[in-house]
């Protein structure tokens, strides 16, 4: 376990976790703040709750999360996706929320709303997404978990999908996270150790439409929450350690119904042409610090050049060899950084392939 002054006292905590809640349930409201981080607060409501529509809107101090000025600080959170709580158990819940301003318009950091509009408008294409979330676990001192203090482990090579002491670090956290996601109904597909020691990956999907973003954000929340109990930190920094160490990405797999049909490679190739034309637009929303990662080395393409190829992990977009052989399937966009917002990623992919939407006019008098 990483050294930390603040640790979970599980035995003491469990005395209270077993107490009867007298017909009430605890709902954890979770939202994305102005720094692309996660915030949460808890609410007691009569239970059980069968639908997210039964949960009321709430609010928070947006001036403390970078989402509103101090003289008009109320920001509203509206539950949009509901999950069983694997930490509190019972009928307790976690809910993903959108953020809204008092005038009835989406908060400027609410990227889910526009992505959901794009998904709904193009629902006939039945677009599947699968995202591969890479991340790095750190000790309380901010240095990668398990690395020598002020030093480095051996060169990359034995760590990817490794097993055994000295090859993998923090597996307890990864196992706990995997089980917690399954309990919560999050569509986690798998997990593995990555190329850099203390770096891991989990996969979410396939999910259709907006569900991908909801499930990935909730999986991120649980990873942060579980790491708390081990005295560890989780970072989505796309290049946490400079030098000859792999960065961390959020590889995005995309498949429309047209791509999955016989002859679907034509639809994939058509998408490549559209994606090439908007390369800079995509890079702009594909995460902070991505230039340090997309260097053309360490299994990445160059950030300034769009490319696509079959089975090439050094390209911007990779077409799996099996898909090329069968002439249908999906493509993998390898450009997004690990800290990118999945709502922005999936939203711009839909916009680029199928076209944008008319501007939405919302808002009005404050409520």
CSV table of C-alpha atoms in Angstrom, one decimal:
chain,number,residue,atom,x,y,z
A,1,UNK,CA,0.0,0.0,0.0
A,2,UNK,CA,1.2,3.5,-0.7
A,3,UNK,CA,2.2,5.6,2.3
A,4,UNK,CA,-0.6,8.0,3.2
A,5,UNK,CA,-1.6,10.0,6.2
A,6,UNK,CA,-5.3,9.5,5.3
A,7,UNK,CA,-6.5,5.9,5.0
A,8,UNK,CA,-9.7,4.1,5.2
A,9,UNK,CA,-10.4,2.3,8.5
A,10,UNK,CA,-12.6,-0.4,7.0
A,11,UNK,CA,-13.4,-2.3,10.2
A,12,UNK,CA,-14.7,0.8,11.9
A,13,UNK,CA,-16.6,2.0,8.9
A,14,UNK,CA,-18.4,-1.3,8.4
A,15,UNK,CA,-20.2,-0.9,11.8
A,16,UNK,CA,-22.0,2.1,10.3
A,17,UNK,CA,-22.4,0.8,6.8
A,18,UNK,CA,-24.6,-2.1,8.2
A,19,UNK,CA,-27.1,0.3,9.9
A,20,UNK,CA,-30.7,0.3,8.8
A,21,UNK,CA,-31.5,3.4,6.7
A,22,UNK,CA,-35.2,3.5,7.7
A,23,UNK,CA,-36.6,3.5,4.2
A,24,UNK,CA,-34.3,6.2,2.9
A,25,UNK,CA,-31.5,5.6,0.4
A,26,UNK,CA,-28.3,7.5,-0.3
A,27,UNK,CA,-27.9,9.0,-3.8
A,28,UNK,CA,-24.5,10.2,-4.9
A,29,UNK,CA,-24.9,13.0,-7.4
A,30,UNK,CA,-21.8,13.1,-9.7
A,31,UNK,CA,-20.9,15.8,-12.2
A,32,UNK,CA,-18.0,17.1,-14.3
A,33,UNK,CA,-16.5,20.4,-13.1
A,34,UNK,CA,-14.8,23.3,-15.0
A,35,UNK,CA,-11.4,21.5,-15.0
A,36,UNK,CA,-12.7,18.3,-16.6
A,37,UNK,CA,-12.5,16.7,-13.1
A,38,UNK,CA,-15.3,15.0,-11.1
A,39,UNK,CA,-17.3,16.3,-8.1
A,40,UNK,CA,-19.9,14.6,-6.0
A,41,UNK,CA,-22.3,15.1,-3.1
A,42,UNK,CA,-24.8,12.9,-1.4
A,43,UNK,CA,-28.5,13.2,-0.9
A,44,UNK,CA,-31.0,11.2,1.2
A,45,UNK,CA,-34.3,10.4,-0.6
A,46,UNK,CA,-37.1,7.9,0.0
A,47,UNK,CA,-36.4,4.6,-1.7
A,48,UNK,CA,-36.3,2.5,-3.6
A,49,UNK,CA,-35.9,4.5,-6.8
A,50,UNK,CA,-36.8,2.6,-10.1
A,51,UNK,CA,-36.1,5.3,-12.7
A,52,UNK,CA,-33.7,8.2,-12.9
A,53,UNK,CA,-36.7,10.4,-13.8
A,54,UNK,CA,-37.8,10.0,-10.1
A,55,UNK,CA,-34.7,11.9,-8.9
A,56,UNK,CA,-35.0,15.7,-8.4
A,57,UNK,CA,-32.8,18.4,-9.8
A,58,UNK,CA,-30.2,19.7,-7.2
A,59,UNK,CA,-27.7,22.5,-7.2
A,60,UNK,CA,-24.2,23.4,-6.1
A,61,UNK,CA,-21.8,26.4,-5.7
A,62,UNK,CA,-20.4,26.7,-9.2
A,63,UNK,CA,-17.9,29.4,-8.1
A,64,UNK,CA,-16.0,26.7,-6.2
A,65,UNK,CA,-15.8,24.3,-9.2
A,66,UNK,CA,-14.8,26.8,-11.9
A,67,UNK,CA,-18.3,26.7,-13.5
A,68,UNK,CA,-19.9,30.1,-12.4
A,69,UNK,CA,-18.9,33.5,-11.0
A,70,UNK,CA,-19.2,34.2,-7.3
A,71,UNK,CA,-22.0,36.8,-7.8
A,72,UNK,CA,-24.2,34.3,-9.6
A,73,UNK,CA,-22.9,31.0,-8.4
A,74,UNK,CA,-25.8,28.5,-8.5
A,75,UNK,CA,-25.4,25.7,-11.0
A,76,UNK,CA,-28.1,23.0,-11.3
A,77,UNK,CA,-27.4,19.3,-11.6
A,78,UNK,CA,-30.0,17.1,-13.4
A,79,UNK,CA,-29.6,13.3,-13.1
A,80,UNK,CA,-29.4,11.6,-16.5
A,81,UNK,CA,-28.0,8.1,-15.8
A,82,UNK,CA,-28.4,5.9,-12.7
A,83,UNK,CA,-26.2,3.0,-11.4
A,84,UNK,CA,-26.3,0.8,-8.3
A,85,UNK,CA,-23.8,1.9,-5.7
A,86,UNK,CA,-21.1,-0.8,-5.2
A,87,UNK,CA,-19.6,1.0,-2.2
A,88,UNK,CA,-22.8,1.6,-0.1
A,89,UNK,CA,-24.7,-1.4,-1.5
A,90,UNK,CA,-28.4,-2.0,-0.9
A,91,UNK,CA,-30.8,0.3,-2.8
A,92,UNK,CA,-28.3,3.2,-2.7
A,93,UNK,CA,-27.4,4.8,-6.0
A,94,UNK,CA,-24.9,6.8,-8.0
A,95,UNK,CA,-26.2,9.2,-10.7
A,96,UNK,CA,-24.4,10.9,-13.5
A,97,UNK,CA,-25.7,14.5,-13.9
A,98,UNK,CA,-25.7,17.3,-16.4
A,99,UNK,CA,-24.9,20.8,-15.3
A,100,UNK,CA,-27.3,23.7,-16.2
A,101,UNK,CA,-27.3,27.4,-15.6
A,102,UNK,CA,-30.1,29.3,-13.8
A,103,UNK,CA,-31.4,30.7,-17.1
A,104,UNK,CA,-32.2,27.2,-18.4
A,105,UNK,CA,-29.2,26.8,-20.7
A,106,UNK,CA,-26.5,24.1,-20.5
A,107,UNK,CA,-23.5,25.2,-18.4
A,108,UNK,CA,-20.6,25.9,-20.7
A,109,UNK,CA,-18.8,22.8,-19.4
A,110,UNK,CA,-21.9,20.6,-20.1
A,111,UNK,CA,-20.6,18.7,-23.2
A,112,UNK,CA,-23.0,15.9,-22.7
A,113,UNK,CA,-26.1,17.9,-23.8
A,114,UNK,CA,-24.8,18.6,-27.3
A,115,UNK,CA,-23.4,15.1,-27.7
A,116,UNK,CA,-26.8,13.6,-26.8
A,117,UNK,CA,-28.5,15.8,-29.4
A,118,UNK,CA,-26.1,14.5,-32.0
A,119,UNK,CA,-26.7,10.9,-31.0
A,120,UNK,CA,-30.5,11.3,-31.1
A,121,UNK,CA,-30.5,13.0,-34.5
A,122,UNK,CA,-28.4,10.2,-35.9
A,123,UNK,CA,-29.9,7.3,-34.0
A,124,UNK,CA,-30.8,5.5,-37.3
A,125,UNK,CA,-27.1,4.8,-37.9
A,126,UNK,CA,-26.9,2.7,-34.6
A,127,UNK,CA,-23.4,3.9,-33.8
A,128,UNK,CA,-21.4,1.7,-31.4
A,129,UNK,CA,-18.5,3.1,-29.4
A,130,UNK,CA,-15.9,1.4,-27.3
A,131,UNK,CA,-13.2,3.4,-25.4
A,132,UNK,CA,-9.9,2.1,-24.0
A,133,UNK,CA,-9.1,4.2,-20.9
A,134,UNK,CA,-5.4,4.2,-20.0
A,135,UNK,CA,-4.3,5.7,-16.7
A,136,UNK,CA,-1.4,5.8,-14.3
A,137,UNK,CA,-1.6,5.0,-10.5
A,138,UNK,CA,0.6,7.2,-8.3
A,139,UNK,CA,1.6,7.0,-4.7
A,140,UNK,CA,0.7,9.7,-2.2
A,141,UNK,CA,4.0,11.4,-3.1
A,142,UNK,CA,2.8,11.8,-6.8
A,143,UNK,CA,5.5,9.3,-8.1
A,144,UNK,CA,4.2,6.2,-10.0
A,145,UNK,CA,3.1,3.5,-7.6
A,146,UNK,CA,5.8,0.9,-7.0
A,147,UNK,CA,8.6,2.8,-8.7
A,148,UNK,CA,11.8,3.3,-6.7
A,149,UNK,CA,11.8,6.6,-4.7
A,150,UNK,CA,13.4,9.3,-6.9
A,151,UNK,CA,14.4,6.5,-9.4
A,152,UNK,CA,13.1,4.4,-12.2
A,153,UNK,CA,12.3,0.7,-12.8
A,154,UNK,CA,13.8,-1.3,-15.6
A,155,UNK,CA,13.1,-0.4,-19.3
A,156,UNK,CA,9.7,-1.1,-20.8
A,157,UNK,CA,9.1,-4.5,-22.1
A,158,UNK,CA,8.0,-7.0,-19.4
A,159,UNK,CA,5.2,-4.9,-18.0
A,160,UNK,CA,2.5,-5.0,-20.7
A,161,UNK,CA,-0.1,-7.6,-19.7
A,162,UNK,CA,2.5,-8.7,-17.2
A,163,UNK,CA,2.1,-11.0,-14.2
A,164,UNK,CA,4.4,-11.4,-11.2
A,165,UNK,CA,6.1,-9.2,-8.6
A,166,UNK,CA,8.3,-6.5,-10.3
A,167,UNK,CA,6.2,-6.6,-13.4
A,168,UNK,CA,2.8,-5.3,-12.2
A,169,UNK,CA,1.8,-2.8,-9.5
A,170,UNK,CA,-1.4,-2.1,-7.6
A,171,UNK,CA,-3.4,-5.1,-8.9
A,172,UNK,CA,-5.6,-5.0,-5.8
A,173,UNK,CA,-7.0,-1.6,-7.0
A,174,UNK,CA,-7.6,-2.9,-10.5
A,175,UNK,CA,-9.4,-6.0,-9.3
A,176,UNK,CA,-11.6,-3.9,-6.9
A,177,UNK,CA,-12.4,-1.5,-9.7
A,178,UNK,CA,-13.3,-4.2,-12.2
A,179,UNK,CA,-15.7,-5.9,-9.7
A,180,UNK,CA,-17.2,-2.6,-8.6
A,181,UNK,CA,-18.0,-1.7,-12.2
A,182,UNK,CA,-19.6,-5.0,-12.9
A,183,UNK,CA,-21.8,-4.6,-9.8
A,184,UNK,CA,-22.8,-1.1,-10.9
A,185,UNK,CA,-23.9,-2.3,-14.3
A,186,UNK,CA,-21.2,-0.3,-16.0
A,187,UNK,CA,-20.4,-1.9,-19.4
A,188,UNK,CA,-16.7,-2.6,-18.6
A,189,UNK,CA,-15.3,-5.1,-21.1
A,190,UNK,CA,-11.9,-5.9,-19.6
A,191,UNK,CA,-8.7,-4.6,-18.2
A,192,UNK,CA,-4.9,-5.1,-18.5
A,193,UNK,CA,-1.6,-3.8,-17.4
A,194,UNK,CA,-0.1,-1.4,-19.9
A,195,UNK,CA,3.4,-0.8,-21.4
A,196,UNK,CA,4.7,1.6,-18.6
A,197,UNK,CA,4.8,0.1,-15.1
A,198,UNK,CA,2.0,1.4,-12.9
A,199,UNK,CA,0.0,2.2,-16.0
A,200,UNK,CA,-3.2,0.3,-16.6
A,201,UNK,CA,-6.2,0.2,-19.0
A,202,UNK,CA,-9.8,-0.7,-18.8
A,203,UNK,CA,-12.2,-0.8,-21.7
A,204,UNK,CA,-15.8,0.4,-21.8
A,205,UNK,CA,-18.3,-0.8,-24.5
A,206,UNK,CA,-19.6,-1.5,-26.9
A,207,UNK,CA,-22.2,1.1,-26.0
A,208,UNK,CA,-24.7,2.7,-28.4
A,209,UNK,CA,-24.9,6.5,-28.5
A,210,UNK,CA,-24.6,8.6,-25.3
A,211,UNK,CA,-24.4,5.6,-23.0
A,212,UNK,CA,-20.6,5.4,-23.7
A,213,UNK,CA,-19.9,8.7,-22.1
A,214,UNK,CA,-22.1,8.0,-19.1
A,215,UNK,CA,-20.5,4.6,-18.4
A,216,UNK,CA,-16.9,5.8,-18.9
A,217,UNK,CA,-17.3,8.8,-16.6
A,218,UNK,CA,-18.9,6.6,-13.9
A,219,UNK,CA,-16.0,4.1,-14.3
A,220,UNK,CA,-13.6,7.0,-13.8
A,221,UNK,CA,-15.4,8.1,-10.7
A,222,UNK,CA,-15.2,4.6,-9.2
A,223,UNK,CA,-11.5,4.3,-9.9
A,224,UNK,CA,-10.8,7.6,-8.1
A,225,UNK,CA,-13.1,6.5,-5.2
A,226,UNK,CA,-11.6,3.1,-4.8
A,227,UNK,CA,-8.0,4.4,-5.1
A,228,UNK,CA,-8.8,6.6,-2.0
A,229,UNK,CA,-9.1,3.5,0.1
A,230,UNK,CA,-5.7,2.3,-0.9
A,231,UNK,CA,-4.0,5.7,-0.3
A,232,UNK,CA,-3.2,6.0,-4.0
A,233,UNK,CA,-4.0,8.5,-6.7
A,234,UNK,CA,-5.2,8.0,-10.3
A,235,UNK,CA,-3.9,10.4,-13.0
A,236,UNK,CA,-5.2,10.8,-16.5
A,237,UNK,CA,-2.1,12.8,-17.5
A,238,UNK,CA,-1.3,11.7,-21.1
A,239,UNK,CA,2.4,11.9,-20.5
A,240,UNK,CA,3.0,11.5,-16.8
A,241,UNK,CA,6.7,10.7,-17.1
A,242,UNK,CA,8.9,12.4,-19.7
A,243,UNK,CA,11.3,10.4,-21.7
A,244,UNK,CA,11.3,6.9,-23.1
A,245,UNK,CA,8.0,5.9,-21.4
A,246,UNK,CA,4.7,5.3,-23.1
A,247,UNK,CA,2.0,8.0,-22.6
A,248,UNK,CA,-1.7,7.3,-21.9
A,249,UNK,CA,-4.5,7.5,-24.4
A,250,UNK,CA,-8.2,7.0,-24.7
A,251,UNK,CA,-8.4,5.0,-28.0
A,252,UNK,CA,-11.8,5.3,-29.5
A,253,UNK,CA,-13.4,2.5,-31.5
A,254,UNK,CA,-16.3,3.4,-33.7
A,255,UNK,CA,-18.7,1.3,-35.8
A,256,UNK,CA,-21.9,2.5,-37.5
A,257,UNK,CA,-24.5,0.1,-38.9
A,258,UNK,CA,-23.2,0.8,-42.4
A,259,UNK,CA,-19.7,-0.2,-41.4
A,260,UNK,CA,-20.9,-3.5,-39.9
A,261,UNK,CA,-22.7,-4.5,-43.1
A,262,UNK,CA,-21.2,-6.5,-46.0
A,263,UNK,CA,-19.0,-4.1,-47.9
A,264,UNK,CA,-18.8,-1.8,-44.9
A,265,UNK,CA,-15.2,-0.9,-45.6
A,266,UNK,CA,-16.5,1.7,-48.1
A,267,UNK,CA,-18.2,3.4,-45.2
A,268,UNK,CA,-15.0,3.3,-43.1
A,269,UNK,CA,-13.0,4.7,-46.0
A,270,UNK,CA,-15.6,7.5,-46.5
A,271,UNK,CA,-15.3,8.3,-42.8
A,272,UNK,CA,-11.5,8.5,-43.1
A,273,UNK,CA,-11.8,11.3,-45.7
A,274,UNK,CA,-14.1,13.3,-43.5
A,275,UNK,CA,-11.9,12.8,-40.4
A,276,UNK,CA,-8.8,13.9,-42.3
A,277,UNK,CA,-10.5,17.2,-43.3
A,278,UNK,CA,-11.2,18.0,-39.6
A,279,UNK,CA,-8.0,16.7,-38.0
A,280,UNK,CA,-7.3,20.0,-36.2
A,281,UNK,CA,-10.8,20.3,-34.9
A,282,UNK,CA,-10.6,16.8,-33.4
A,283,UNK,CA,-7.2,17.4,-31.8
A,284,UNK,CA,-8.6,20.6,-30.2
A,285,UNK,CA,-11.1,18.5,-28.1
A,286,UNK,CA,-9.0,15.3,-27.7
A,287,UNK,CA,-7.4,16.3,-24.4
A,288,UNK,CA,-4.9,18.6,-22.7
A,289,UNK,CA,-1.2,17.9,-23.0
A,290,UNK,CA,-1.6,15.7,-26.0
A,291,UNK,CA,1.3,17.2,-27.9
A,292,UNK,CA,3.7,15.6,-25.5
A,293,UNK,CA,2.1,12.2,-26.2
A,294,UNK,CA,1.4,12.3,-30.0
A,295,UNK,CA,5.1,12.5,-31.1
A,296,UNK,CA,5.1,9.7,-33.7
A,297,UNK,CA,6.9,7.4,-31.1
A,298,UNK,CA,5.7,5.0,-28.4
A,299,UNK,CA,2.8,3.7,-30.6
A,300,UNK,CA,1.4,7.1,-31.6
A,301,UNK,CA,1.0,9.2,-34.7
A,302,UNK,CA,2.3,12.7,-35.1
A,303,UNK,CA,-0.1,15.3,-33.8
A,304,UNK,CA,0.3,17.6,-36.8
A,305,UNK,CA,-0.4,14.9,-39.5
A,306,UNK,CA,-3.4,12.7,-40.1
A,307,UNK,CA,-2.9,9.2,-41.2
A,308,UNK,CA,-4.7,5.9,-41.3
A,309,UNK,CA,-3.6,2.4,-42.0
A,310,UNK,CA,-4.4,-1.3,-41.4
A,311,UNK,CA,-2.9,-2.7,-38.2
A,312,UNK,CA,-0.6,0.3,-37.7
A,313,UNK,CA,-0.4,1.6,-34.1
A,314,UNK,CA,1.7,4.5,-35.3
A,315,UNK,CA,-1.2,5.9,-37.4
A,316,UNK,CA,-3.8,8.4,-36.3
A,317,UNK,CA,-6.4,5.8,-37.0
A,318,UNK,CA,-5.9,2.1,-37.1
A,319,UNK,CA,-8.1,-0.3,-39.1
A,320,UNK,CA,-7.9,-3.7,-37.4
A,321,UNK,CA,-6.5,-6.4,-39.7
A,322,UNK,CA,-9.5,-8.6,-39.2
A,323,UNK,CA,-11.8,-5.8,-40.3
A,324,UNK,CA,-9.7,-5.2,-43.4
A,325,UNK,CA,-9.8,-8.9,-44.2
A,326,UNK,CA,-13.6,-9.2,-43.8
A,327,UNK,CA,-14.2,-5.9,-45.5
A,328,UNK,CA,-16.4,-4.5,-42.6
A,329,UNK,CA,-16.3,-3.7,-38.9
A,330,UNK,CA,-14.9,-0.6,-37.2
A,331,UNK,CA,-12.0,1.8,-36.9
A,332,UNK,CA,-9.9,2.8,-33.9
A,333,UNK,CA,-9.1,6.5,-33.4
A,334,UNK,CA,-5.8,6.5,-31.5
A,335,UNK,CA,-5.5,10.3,-31.2
A,336,UNK,CA,-7.6,11.1,-28.0
A,337,UNK,CA,-5.5,11.6,-24.8
A,338,UNK,CA,-6.4,9.7,-21.6
A,339,UNK,CA,-7.8,12.9,-20.1
A,340,UNK,CA,-10.2,13.7,-23.0
A,341,UNK,CA,-13.9,14.0,-22.3
A,342,UNK,CA,-15.8,11.1,-23.9
A,343,UNK,CA,-18.8,13.3,-24.6
A,344,UNK,CA,-16.7,15.6,-26.7
A,345,UNK,CA,-14.9,12.7,-28.5
A,346,UNK,CA,-18.1,10.8,-29.4
A,347,UNK,CA,-19.9,14.0,-30.2
A,348,UNK,CA,-17.4,15.3,-32.7
A,349,UNK,CA,-17.0,11.9,-34.3
A,350,UNK,CA,-20.8,11.9,-35.0
A,351,UNK,CA,-20.7,15.5,-36.2
A,352,UNK,CA,-17.8,14.8,-38.6
A,353,UNK,CA,-19.3,11.7,-40.1
A,354,UNK,CA,-22.9,12.7,-40.2
A,355,UNK,CA,-22.9,16.5,-40.1
A,356,UNK,CA,-23.7,19.1,-37.5
A,357,UNK,CA,-27.1,20.3,-36.1
A,358,UNK,CA,-28.8,23.6,-36.2
A,359,UNK,CA,-28.0,25.9,-33.2
A,360,UNK,CA,-30.3,25.2,-30.2
A,361,UNK,CA,-32.0,28.1,-28.6
A,362,UNK,CA,-32.5,27.5,-24.9
A,363,UNK,CA,-32.6,29.7,-21.8
A,364,UNK,CA,-34.7,32.6,-20.7
A,365,UNK,CA,-35.6,34.1,-17.4
A,366,UNK,CA,-33.8,32.8,-14.3
A,367,UNK,CA,-35.8,30.2,-12.3
